[in-house]
Amino acid sequence: MKKYLSHIISAIITLVLSIIMYYIFIPPINLTSGDFWFFIIMVFIIATVVSGFGQFVQIFARATYSSRGFKSKKKKPAKVNYKDLGTFTKVSSLIALGIVALMIIFSFFSSKLINAKAYSKILQVEEGEISDLPSVSNTSAIALMDTDSAKKLGDREIGTLSSVVSQYDIEDDSYTQLNVHTSPVKVAPLSYASFFKWINNKNNGIPGYVVVDPVTMDANYTELSEGMIYVPSAFFSEDLERHIRMKYLTTIFDTPHFEVDEEGNPWYVAPVIKKTIGLFGGKKVTGAILVNPITGEMTKYKLSDVPSWVDVVYGGNYIAEQYNNYAQLQKGFLNSVIGQNGCRKVTEDSEESTSDYGYIAIGDDIYIYTGVTSVNGDSSNIGFIIANERTGQTKFIEASGADEFSAMNAAEGEVQEKGYEASFPSLITIDDIPTYIMVLKDKSGLVKMYACVNVSQYNIVATATTQEKCIENYKNLLSGNISLDEANNDSSEATTSETIDESLYTETEITITKMQTIDNNGNTYLYIVDQNNNIYNAKYTDVLDMLLVNVGDTVKLRIYEDKFLMAE
């Protein structure tokens, strides 16, 4: 009776500890999940330890002191024989070892070693053209800000809000590149600063999120009418992944990321994963789970049914990993390791791997781009991939030249006396020529300059304090109108004439209330203020007739935005 009672007690303790362990690690109950197999192994290890604990103590004591007594002078080391263990302990330990053996076998049959070609077919890659890249005419759709810069701007914005700065922060990896109302933005939710901050604020939830405009370099805090309860920084049942797991016990999903819809409502999106090769291999995105962090409501969608406002289902790291499989495993695993004939990979920093990418807004979607180089790890690209993060559609564009990091170094070299650091560039075409465009930041992360670097000849570099002037310098450099030194000196504006599209100007009569001249990069500009406090400016050499105008005069001018010309 005591034997059966001890087995029952061991089983109850094992069950309780297993439930606690499941609640902590929340693995999917799915045979294709390695986490689930590890969980089962740990359950039987716990069962072995719990059921055998009392037996180990008894056997140890018996082996040490039996037949000799406490006063024996001939002490021998204690011996514990496996045959002395109980049946329950033996069975649970053997099952744990058996599962480990099975896991090793299934992992082998799921590996790239024997399934190389299957891995190479997970991501479908189409052939693209240079025309698939955005042109300079649509630079407003290009996010020139890297995640580090966005974080610094977001932190500064939160630092000005006394009501939230002491209780919340923004985690380093929480920014997501989105396309909201056809404009690229980076968004990140606030997070609880600690467990005790969660205890103090969990009833109200996370009060808002930060939106950073990577084009204008502005950051704004959006306060929600109701707080977000189910978030990654919460604990227990309010932890986001645990909340999802409790509804979708068998679903394998990737790490959820934060998004907002077109109305500014917060959501978390968790890509759904299916293993398609063997038991454990061939990770493939098959859908997404959308979670409302305010109410906790969630829905699982197939890929074809994911709402159009969702921008990221295929993350950049996933696309890069699958492209490497596509580019390296088509001729078998051994070729990817030994011969490496025709093998390619996405570019990465030679000093440290980077998880940042270039981002481009096209239509309602966000595309990432990254260079493709040989597996030898040189500093040149043989082309680029551009991928839709919502649909996973990926194109390879053949264009040889410098890789992104060489271009960044070239841009930094032009302003080395300033010590500026280049952001990860985006890729555009200027006059149908592939060109890297990036920002240059000071040590505090503030954007100070812009740089354009020719892809095929990365010694062709233009810099300026504004994006428009940088592109203008680059165009003039390509056409031979200015020298390389002039293209990297703002004073070069004095040696080149500005092109003015006069058809955009509208004739307007205004009364001048103030006039002032300002020198800018070697040029004199005339600024005027009208009766409605509108401010206009023009290069003085283009409006010399203004020498005859005084404050208080009413004149006819041609106006376009904040620019003006003399009326004809």
Coordinates of C-alpha atoms in Angstrom, one line a residue:
M1 CA 0.0 0.0 0.0
K2 CA 2.9 2.4 0.9
K3 CA 4.5 1.7 -2.5
Y4 CA 1.3 2.6 -4.4
L5 CA 0.8 5.7 -2.2
S6 CA 4.4 6.9 -2.9
H7 CA 3.7 6.5 -6.7
I8 CA 0.5 8.5 -6.4
I9 CA 2.3 11.3 -4.5
S10 CA 5.1 11.3 -7.0
A11 CA 2.6 11.5 -9.9
I12 CA 0.8 14.4 -8.2
I13 CA 4.0 16.3 -7.5
T14 CA 5.2 15.7 -11.1
L15 CA 1.8 16.9 -12.5
V16 CA 1.9 20.1 -10.4
L17 CA 5.5 20.9 -11.4
S18 CA 4.7 20.2 -15.0
I19 CA 1.8 22.6 -15.0
I20 CA 3.9 25.3 -13.5
M21 CA 6.6 24.6 -16.0
Y22 CA 4.1 24.8 -18.9
Y23 CA 2.7 28.1 -17.6
I24 CA 6.2 29.6 -17.5
F25 CA 7.5 28.4 -20.9
I26 CA 4.1 28.0 -22.8
P27 CA 5.3 25.7 -25.6
P28 CA 2.8 24.8 -28.3
I29 CA 1.3 21.4 -27.9
N30 CA 2.5 20.4 -31.4
L31 CA 4.8 17.5 -32.4
T32 CA 6.5 19.7 -35.0
S33 CA 7.7 22.1 -32.2
G34 CA 11.1 21.4 -30.7
D35 CA 10.0 23.4 -27.6
F36 CA 7.2 20.9 -27.0
W37 CA 9.6 17.9 -27.2
F38 CA 12.0 19.7 -24.7
F39 CA 9.0 20.2 -22.4
I40 CA 8.0 16.5 -22.6
I41 CA 11.7 15.5 -21.9
M42 CA 11.7 17.8 -18.8
V43 CA 8.4 16.3 -17.6
F44 CA 9.9 12.8 -17.5
I45 CA 13.1 14.2 -15.9
I46 CA 11.0 15.7 -13.2
A47 CA 9.2 12.4 -12.8
T48 CA 12.5 10.6 -12.5
V49 CA 13.8 13.0 -9.9
V50 CA 10.6 13.2 -7.8
S51 CA 10.0 9.4 -7.8
G52 CA 13.6 8.5 -7.2
F53 CA 14.4 11.2 -4.6
G54 CA 13.3 9.1 -1.6
Q55 CA 14.8 5.9 -3.1
F56 CA 18.2 7.6 -3.6
V57 CA 18.2 8.8 0.0
Q58 CA 17.3 5.3 1.3
I59 CA 19.8 3.5 -1.0
F60 CA 22.6 5.9 -0.2
A61 CA 22.1 5.5 3.6
R62 CA 21.7 1.7 3.3
A63 CA 24.8 1.4 1.1
T64 CA 26.9 3.5 3.5
Y65 CA 26.0 2.2 6.9
S66 CA 24.4 -1.2 6.5
S67 CA 26.3 -4.2 8.2
R68 CA 29.1 -1.9 9.4
G69 CA 27.3 0.4 11.9
F70 CA 28.3 3.9 12.6
K71 CA 31.6 2.9 14.4
S72 CA 33.1 0.8 11.6
K73 CA 36.7 1.8 10.8
K74 CA 36.5 0.3 7.3
K75 CA 34.3 2.8 5.4
K76 CA 33.7 2.1 1.8
P77 CA 32.2 4.6 -0.8
A78 CA 28.5 4.4 -1.1
K79 CA 27.3 2.4 -4.1
V80 CA 23.9 3.0 -5.8
N81 CA 22.9 0.3 -8.3
Y82 CA 20.4 1.1 -11.0
K83 CA 18.6 -2.2 -10.2
D84 CA 17.8 -0.8 -6.8
L85 CA 15.6 2.0 -8.2
G86 CA 11.9 1.6 -8.4
T87 CA 10.0 0.7 -11.6
F88 CA 8.4 4.1 -12.0
T89 CA 11.8 5.8 -11.7
K90 CA 13.4 3.4 -14.2
V91 CA 10.6 3.8 -16.8
S92 CA 10.4 7.6 -16.6
S93 CA 14.2 7.9 -17.1
L94 CA 14.2 5.5 -20.0
I95 CA 11.3 7.4 -21.6
A96 CA 13.3 10.7 -21.3
L97 CA 16.3 9.1 -22.9
G98 CA 14.1 7.6 -25.6
I99 CA 12.6 10.9 -26.5
V100 CA 16.0 12.5 -26.7
A101 CA 17.1 9.8 -29.1
L102 CA 13.9 10.3 -31.2
M103 CA 14.4 14.0 -31.2
I104 CA 18.0 13.6 -32.6
I105 CA 16.8 11.2 -35.3
F106 CA 13.9 13.5 -36.4
S107 CA 16.2 16.5 -36.3
F108 CA 18.6 14.7 -38.7
F109 CA 15.8 13.8 -41.1
S110 CA 14.6 17.4 -41.0
S111 CA 18.0 19.0 -41.5
K112 CA 19.4 20.8 -44.5
L113 CA 21.9 18.0 -44.9
I114 CA 19.4 15.7 -46.6
N115 CA 16.7 18.3 -47.5
A116 CA 18.8 21.0 -49.1
K117 CA 16.6 21.5 -52.2
A118 CA 13.4 21.5 -50.2
Y119 CA 14.8 24.3 -48.1
S120 CA 15.8 26.3 -51.2
K121 CA 12.2 26.3 -52.4
I122 CA 10.5 27.7 -49.3
L123 CA 11.0 31.3 -50.6
Q124 CA 10.0 32.0 -54.1
V125 CA 12.3 34.6 -55.7
E126 CA 11.4 36.4 -58.9
E127 CA 13.7 38.3 -61.3
G128 CA 13.3 42.0 -60.9
E129 CA 14.4 45.1 -62.9
I130 CA 16.1 48.4 -61.9
S131 CA 12.7 50.0 -62.6
D132 CA 11.3 48.1 -59.6
L133 CA 13.3 50.4 -57.3
P134 CA 11.7 53.7 -56.3
S135 CA 12.9 56.8 -58.3
V136 CA 14.2 60.0 -56.9
S137 CA 10.8 61.6 -57.7
N138 CA 9.3 59.6 -54.8
T139 CA 11.8 60.1 -52.0
S140 CA 9.1 61.0 -49.6
A141 CA 8.3 57.3 -49.5
I142 CA 11.8 56.3 -48.4
A143 CA 12.5 55.8 -44.7
L144 CA 16.1 57.1 -44.2
M145 CA 16.1 56.6 -40.5
D146 CA 17.5 53.5 -38.9
T147 CA 16.1 52.0 -35.7
D148 CA 18.8 53.4 -33.4
S149 CA 17.9 56.9 -34.5
A150 CA 14.2 56.3 -34.1
K151 CA 14.8 55.0 -30.6
K152 CA 16.7 58.1 -29.6
L153 CA 14.0 60.4 -31.0
G154 CA 11.3 58.3 -29.3
D155 CA 13.2 58.4 -26.0
R156 CA 13.5 62.2 -26.2
E157 CA 9.8 62.5 -26.8
I158 CA 8.9 60.3 -23.8
G159 CA 11.4 62.2 -21.7
T160 CA 9.3 65.3 -22.1
L161 CA 6.1 63.6 -20.7
S162 CA 6.3 63.7 -16.9
S163 CA 3.2 61.5 -16.6
V164 CA 4.8 58.5 -18.3
V165 CA 8.5 58.8 -18.1
S166 CA 8.8 57.5 -14.6
Q167 CA 6.6 54.4 -15.1
Y168 CA 7.2 53.3 -18.7
D169 CA 10.0 53.1 -21.3
I170 CA 10.5 51.9 -24.9
E171 CA 12.3 48.6 -25.5
D172 CA 15.2 48.6 -28.0
D173 CA 13.7 46.0 -30.3
S174 CA 10.0 47.2 -30.2
Y175 CA 10.1 49.5 -33.3
T176 CA 8.2 48.4 -36.4
Q177 CA 8.5 50.0 -39.8
L178 CA 4.9 50.6 -41.1
N179 CA 3.1 52.4 -44.0
V180 CA 0.2 54.5 -42.5
H181 CA -1.8 56.5 -45.0
T182 CA 0.8 55.7 -47.6
S183 CA 3.5 57.4 -45.5
P184 CA 6.4 55.4 -43.9
V185 CA 6.6 55.6 -40.0
K186 CA 8.2 53.7 -37.2
V187 CA 6.0 52.9 -34.3
A188 CA 6.8 51.5 -30.8
P189 CA 4.5 50.9 -27.8
L190 CA 5.5 52.0 -24.3
S191 CA 6.4 49.1 -22.0
Y192 CA 6.4 48.7 -18.2
A193 CA 9.7 49.7 -16.8
S194 CA 9.7 46.8 -14.3
F195 CA 7.6 44.2 -12.5
F196 CA 6.7 46.6 -9.8
K197 CA 5.8 49.3 -12.3
W198 CA 3.4 46.7 -13.8
I199 CA 1.9 46.0 -10.4
N200 CA 1.3 49.8 -9.9
N201 CA -0.2 50.4 -13.4
K202 CA -1.7 47.1 -14.6
N203 CA -5.3 48.3 -14.0
N204 CA -4.8 51.2 -16.4
G205 CA -2.5 49.4 -18.9
I206 CA 0.0 50.9 -21.3
P207 CA -1.3 54.4 -22.1
G208 CA 0.1 55.0 -25.6
Y209 CA 2.7 54.6 -28.2
V210 CA 5.3 56.6 -30.1
V211 CA 5.2 57.4 -33.8
V212 CA 8.5 58.5 -35.5
D213 CA 8.5 59.9 -39.0
P214 CA 11.7 58.7 -40.7
V215 CA 11.3 61.3 -43.4
T216 CA 10.8 64.5 -41.3
M217 CA 12.7 63.1 -38.3
D218 CA 9.8 64.0 -36.0
A219 CA 8.6 61.9 -33.0
N220 CA 5.1 62.2 -31.5
Y221 CA 3.4 60.4 -28.6
T222 CA -0.1 59.1 -29.2
E223 CA -2.2 58.7 -26.1
L224 CA -4.9 56.1 -26.1
S225 CA -8.4 56.5 -24.7
E226 CA -8.0 53.1 -23.1
G227 CA -4.8 51.4 -22.0
M228 CA -3.3 48.3 -23.5
I229 CA -3.5 45.4 -21.1
Y230 CA -2.1 42.4 -23.0
V231 CA 1.5 43.4 -23.9
P232 CA 4.9 41.7 -23.9
S233 CA 6.1 43.6 -20.8
A234 CA 3.2 42.5 -18.7
F235 CA 3.3 39.4 -16.4
F236 CA 1.2 36.3 -15.7
S237 CA -2.1 36.1 -17.6
E238 CA -1.6 39.6 -19.1
D239 CA 1.6 38.6 -20.8
L240 CA 0.9 38.8 -24.6
E241 CA 2.4 35.5 -25.7
R242 CA 0.8 33.6 -22.8
H243 CA -2.5 35.2 -23.6
I244 CA -2.2 34.0 -27.2
R245 CA -1.1 30.5 -26.1
M246 CA -4.0 30.0 -23.8
K247 CA -6.4 30.3 -26.8
Y248 CA -4.2 28.7 -29.5
L249 CA -2.6 25.7 -27.7
T250 CA -1.3 23.9 -30.7
T251 CA -0.4 26.9 -33.0
I252 CA 3.3 27.7 -33.6
F253 CA 3.7 31.4 -33.8
D254 CA 6.6 33.8 -34.1
T255 CA 7.3 36.7 -31.7
P256 CA 4.5 39.2 -31.9
H257 CA 5.2 42.8 -33.1
F258 CA 3.4 46.0 -32.7
E259 CA 1.4 47.7 -35.5
V260 CA -1.3 50.4 -35.8
D261 CA -4.2 50.4 -38.3
E262 CA -5.2 53.4 -40.5
E263 CA -7.2 54.8 -37.6
G264 CA -4.4 54.6 -35.2
N265 CA -5.7 51.7 -33.2
P266 CA -3.0 49.5 -31.6
W267 CA -2.6 45.8 -32.6
Y268 CA -0.1 43.0 -32.1
V269 CA 0.6 40.7 -35.0
A270 CA 2.0 37.2 -34.5
P271 CA 3.0 35.4 -37.7
V272 CA 1.8 31.8 -37.7
I273 CA 4.5 29.2 -38.5
K274 CA 4.2 25.7 -40.1
K275 CA 7.0 23.2 -40.3
T276 CA 7.1 21.8 -43.9
I277 CA 10.2 19.6 -44.0
G278 CA 10.5 16.5 -41.9
L279 CA 9.2 17.0 -38.4
F280 CA 11.1 20.1 -37.3
G281 CA 12.4 21.8 -40.5
G282 CA 11.2 24.1 -43.2
K283 CA 9.7 27.0 -41.2
K284 CA 7.1 28.6 -43.4
V285 CA 4.7 31.5 -42.7
T286 CA 1.1 30.5 -43.2
G287 CA -0.9 33.2 -41.6
A288 CA -1.1 35.7 -38.7
I289 CA -2.8 36.1 -35.4
L290 CA -4.0 39.7 -34.7
V291 CA -4.5 40.7 -31.1
N292 CA -6.3 43.7 -29.8
P293 CA -4.1 44.6 -26.7
I294 CA -6.9 46.7 -25.1
T295 CA -9.7 44.1 -25.1
G296 CA -7.6 40.9 -25.5
E297 CA -9.7 39.8 -28.5
M298 CA -7.8 37.9 -31.2
T299 CA -8.3 36.3 -34.6
K300 CA -6.2 33.9 -36.6
Y301 CA -6.1 34.6 -40.3
K302 CA -4.8 32.7 -43.3
L303 CA -2.3 34.5 -45.4
S304 CA -4.9 35.4 -48.1
D305 CA -7.3 36.8 -45.4
V306 CA -4.8 39.0 -43.5
P307 CA -6.3 42.6 -43.4
S308 CA -4.6 44.9 -46.0
W309 CA -3.5 47.4 -43.4
V310 CA -1.2 44.9 -41.8
D311 CA 2.3 45.7 -43.0
V312 CA 4.5 43.0 -41.6
V313 CA 3.8 39.3 -41.7
Y314 CA 7.2 38.3 -43.1
G315 CA 9.9 39.9 -41.0
G316 CA 13.2 41.0 -42.4
N317 CA 15.2 38.4 -40.6
Y318 CA 12.9 35.6 -41.9
I319 CA 13.2 36.8 -45.5
A320 CA 17.0 37.1 -45.2
E321 CA 17.3 33.6 -43.7
Q322 CA 15.0 32.0 -46.4
Y323 CA 16.8 33.9 -49.2
N324 CA 20.1 32.5 -48.0
N325 CA 18.6 29.0 -48.1
Y326 CA 17.4 29.8 -51.7
A327 CA 20.7 31.1 -52.8
Q328 CA 23.0 28.5 -51.2
L329 CA 21.1 25.2 -51.2
Q330 CA 19.9 24.8 -54.8
K331 CA 22.9 22.6 -55.7
G332 CA 22.9 20.6 -52.5
F333 CA 24.2 21.0 -49.0
L334 CA 27.7 19.9 -49.7
N335 CA 28.1 22.5 -52.4
S336 CA 27.0 25.2 -49.9
V337 CA 29.8 24.1 -47.6
I338 CA 32.7 23.0 -49.8
G339 CA 32.5 24.1 -53.5
Q340 CA 30.0 27.0 -52.9
N341 CA 29.5 27.2 -56.7
G342 CA 26.9 29.9 -57.4
C343 CA 26.2 30.5 -53.7
R344 CA 25.2 33.9 -52.5
K345 CA 24.0 35.6 -49.3
V346 CA 22.5 38.8 -48.1
T347 CA 25.1 41.4 -47.0
E348 CA 25.9 41.8 -43.3
D349 CA 28.4 43.9 -41.4
S350 CA 31.9 42.4 -41.3
E351 CA 32.2 43.5 -37.7
E352 CA 28.8 42.6 -36.4
S353 CA 25.7 41.1 -37.9
T354 CA 23.0 43.7 -38.5
S355 CA 19.2 43.2 -38.3
D356 CA 18.4 46.5 -39.8
Y357 CA 17.3 46.9 -43.5
G358 CA 16.5 49.5 -46.0
Y359 CA 12.7 50.3 -46.0
I360 CA 10.7 51.6 -48.9
A361 CA 6.9 52.4 -49.0
I362 CA 5.3 51.2 -52.2
G363 CA 1.5 51.7 -52.4
D364 CA 0.0 50.4 -49.2
D365 CA 2.9 48.1 -48.4
I366 CA 6.4 48.2 -46.8
Y367 CA 9.2 46.6 -48.7
I368 CA 12.6 45.8 -47.3
Y369 CA 15.7 45.7 -49.3
T370 CA 19.2 44.4 -48.7
G371 CA 22.2 43.7 -50.9
V372 CA 23.3 40.3 -52.1
T373 CA 26.9 39.3 -52.2
S374 CA 29.0 36.2 -52.7
V375 CA 29.6 33.9 -49.8
N376 CA 33.2 34.8 -49.8
G377 CA 32.3 38.0 -47.8
D378 CA 33.9 40.6 -50.0
S379 CA 32.7 44.3 -50.0
S380 CA 30.8 44.2 -53.2
N381 CA 27.2 43.3 -54.2
I382 CA 26.1 41.4 -57.2
G383 CA 22.5 42.6 -56.7
F384 CA 19.7 43.3 -54.3
I385 CA 16.6 41.7 -53.1
I386 CA 13.4 43.7 -52.5
A387 CA 10.6 42.0 -50.5
N388 CA 7.1 42.8 -49.6
E389 CA 6.8 42.3 -45.8
R390 CA 3.0 41.6 -46.0
T391 CA 2.9 39.1 -48.9
G392 CA 6.5 37.8 -48.9
Q393 CA 6.8 38.5 -52.6
T394 CA 10.6 38.8 -53.2
K395 CA 12.5 40.0 -56.3
F396 CA 16.2 39.8 -57.1
I397 CA 17.6 42.8 -59.0
E398 CA 20.9 42.3 -60.6
A399 CA 23.2 45.3 -60.1
S400 CA 26.8 45.0 -59.3
G401 CA 28.6 47.5 -57.1
A402 CA 29.6 48.3 -53.5
D403 CA 27.7 46.8 -50.6
E404 CA 25.8 49.0 -48.1
F405 CA 28.6 49.0 -45.6
S406 CA 31.2 50.2 -48.1
A407 CA 28.8 52.9 -49.1
M408 CA 28.3 54.0 -45.5
N409 CA 32.1 54.1 -45.0
A410 CA 32.4 56.2 -48.2
A411 CA 29.8 58.7 -47.0
E412 CA 31.4 58.9 -43.6
G413 CA 34.8 59.5 -45.2
E414 CA 33.6 62.6 -46.9
V415 CA 32.8 64.2 -43.6
Q416 CA 35.3 62.5 -41.4
E417 CA 36.4 65.7 -39.8
K418 CA 32.9 66.0 -38.3
G419 CA 32.8 62.4 -37.0
Y420 CA 29.3 61.7 -38.3
E421 CA 27.9 58.2 -38.5
A422 CA 25.9 56.9 -41.5
S423 CA 22.6 55.2 -41.1
F424 CA 21.8 52.0 -43.0
P425 CA 21.0 53.3 -46.5
S426 CA 18.0 53.0 -48.7
L427 CA 18.2 52.3 -52.4
I428 CA 16.7 54.5 -55.1
T429 CA 17.4 55.4 -58.7
I430 CA 18.5 58.9 -59.8
D431 CA 18.4 59.3 -63.5
D432 CA 17.9 55.5 -63.7
I433 CA 21.2 55.0 -61.9
P434 CA 21.0 52.8 -58.7
T435 CA 22.0 55.0 -55.8
Y436 CA 22.4 54.6 -52.0
I437 CA 20.8 57.5 -50.0
M438 CA 21.3 57.8 -46.3
V439 CA 21.5 60.2 -43.4
L440 CA 24.6 61.2 -41.4
K441 CA 24.2 61.5 -37.7
D442 CA 26.2 63.1 -34.9
K443 CA 27.2 61.3 -31.7
S444 CA 23.9 62.2 -30.1
G445 CA 21.9 60.6 -33.0
L446 CA 20.7 63.8 -34.5
V447 CA 20.5 63.9 -38.3
K448 CA 23.0 66.5 -39.6
M449 CA 23.5 65.7 -43.3
Y450 CA 22.4 63.5 -46.2
A451 CA 24.5 61.5 -48.5
C452 CA 24.1 59.9 -52.0
V453 CA 26.6 57.2 -53.0
N454 CA 26.7 55.7 -56.5
V455 CA 26.3 51.9 -56.3
S456 CA 28.6 50.9 -59.1
Q457 CA 31.2 53.5 -58.3
Y458 CA 31.2 54.3 -54.6
N459 CA 33.8 57.0 -54.9
I460 CA 31.0 59.1 -56.4
V461 CA 29.6 60.7 -53.3
A462 CA 27.5 63.8 -52.7
T463 CA 26.6 65.3 -49.3
A464 CA 24.5 68.2 -48.1
T465 CA 22.6 69.5 -45.2
T466 CA 19.2 68.9 -46.9
Q467 CA 17.9 65.9 -48.9
E468 CA 17.0 68.1 -51.8
K469 CA 20.4 69.8 -52.0
C470 CA 22.1 66.4 -51.7
I471 CA 20.2 65.0 -54.6
E472 CA 20.9 68.1 -56.6
N473 CA 24.6 67.9 -55.9
Y474 CA 24.6 64.3 -56.9
K475 CA 22.9 65.0 -60.2
N476 CA 25.3 67.7 -61.0
L477 CA 28.2 65.5 -60.1
L478 CA 26.9 62.8 -62.4
S479 CA 26.5 65.2 -65.3
G480 CA 29.9 66.8 -64.7
N481 CA 28.6 70.2 -63.8
I482 CA 30.5 70.3 -60.5
S483 CA 33.6 68.6 -59.0
L484 CA 33.6 66.0 -56.3
D485 CA 34.8 68.6 -53.8
E486 CA 31.9 70.9 -54.8
A487 CA 29.4 68.0 -54.4
N488 CA 30.5 67.7 -50.8
N489 CA 30.6 71.4 -49.9
D490 CA 27.4 73.3 -49.3
S491 CA 29.0 76.4 -50.7
S492 CA 28.9 74.7 -54.1
E493 CA 25.4 76.1 -54.4
A494 CA 27.0 79.4 -55.4
T495 CA 28.6 77.8 -58.5
T496 CA 25.4 76.2 -59.7
S497 CA 22.1 77.8 -60.7
E498 CA 18.9 76.5 -59.2
T499 CA 16.3 75.2 -61.7
I500 CA 13.0 77.0 -61.1
D501 CA 9.8 75.5 -62.6
E502 CA 7.9 78.8 -63.1
S503 CA 4.7 77.1 -64.2
L504 CA 4.1 76.2 -60.5
Y505 CA 3.9 79.8 -59.4
T506 CA 0.7 81.7 -59.0
E507 CA 0.5 85.5 -59.3
T508 CA -0.7 87.1 -56.0
E509 CA -1.0 90.6 -54.6
I510 CA 0.4 91.1 -51.1
T511 CA 1.3 93.9 -48.7
I512 CA 4.8 93.6 -47.4
T513 CA 5.1 94.1 -43.6
K514 CA 8.7 93.0 -43.1
M515 CA 11.8 92.3 -45.2
Q516 CA 15.2 90.8 -44.2
T517 CA 18.2 89.3 -46.0
I518 CA 19.9 86.2 -44.7
D519 CA 23.2 84.6 -45.9
N520 CA 22.9 80.9 -46.4
N521 CA 25.9 78.8 -47.6
G522 CA 27.4 81.7 -49.5
N523 CA 24.2 82.9 -51.0
T524 CA 22.0 85.9 -50.0
Y525 CA 18.3 85.2 -49.6
L526 CA 15.5 87.8 -49.2
Y527 CA 12.8 86.9 -46.8
I528 CA 9.5 88.8 -46.8
V529 CA 6.4 88.7 -44.6
D530 CA 2.9 89.6 -45.9
Q531 CA -0.1 91.0 -44.2
N532 CA -1.2 87.5 -43.1
N533 CA 2.1 86.7 -41.6
N534 CA 3.0 84.3 -44.4
I535 CA 6.8 84.1 -44.9
Y536 CA 8.3 83.7 -48.4
N537 CA 11.9 83.7 -49.6
A538 CA 13.9 83.9 -52.8
K539 CA 17.6 84.1 -53.8
Y540 CA 18.3 87.8 -54.0
T541 CA 19.9 87.5 -57.4
D542 CA 16.6 86.2 -58.8
V543 CA 14.5 89.1 -57.4
L544 CA 16.8 92.2 -57.8
D545 CA 13.7 94.4 -58.5
M546 CA 12.8 94.0 -54.8
L547 CA 15.5 96.7 -54.2
L548 CA 12.8 99.2 -55.4
V549 CA 10.2 97.9 -52.8
N550 CA 9.8 99.1 -49.3
V551 CA 8.0 97.8 -46.2
G552 CA 4.3 98.8 -46.5
D553 CA 4.2 98.6 -50.3
T554 CA 1.6 96.4 -52.1
V555 CA 3.2 94.4 -54.9
K556 CA 2.3 91.6 -57.3
L557 CA 4.5 88.5 -56.8
R558 CA 4.4 85.0 -58.1
I559 CA 4.1 82.6 -55.1
Y560 CA 4.7 78.8 -54.8
E561 CA 4.6 77.4 -51.3
D562 CA 7.2 79.5 -49.4
K563 CA 9.0 80.7 -52.6
F564 CA 8.4 83.9 -54.6
L565 CA 9.4 85.5 -57.9
M566 CA 8.7 88.9 -59.3
A567 CA 5.5 89.3 -61.3
E568 CA 6.0 89.6 -65.1

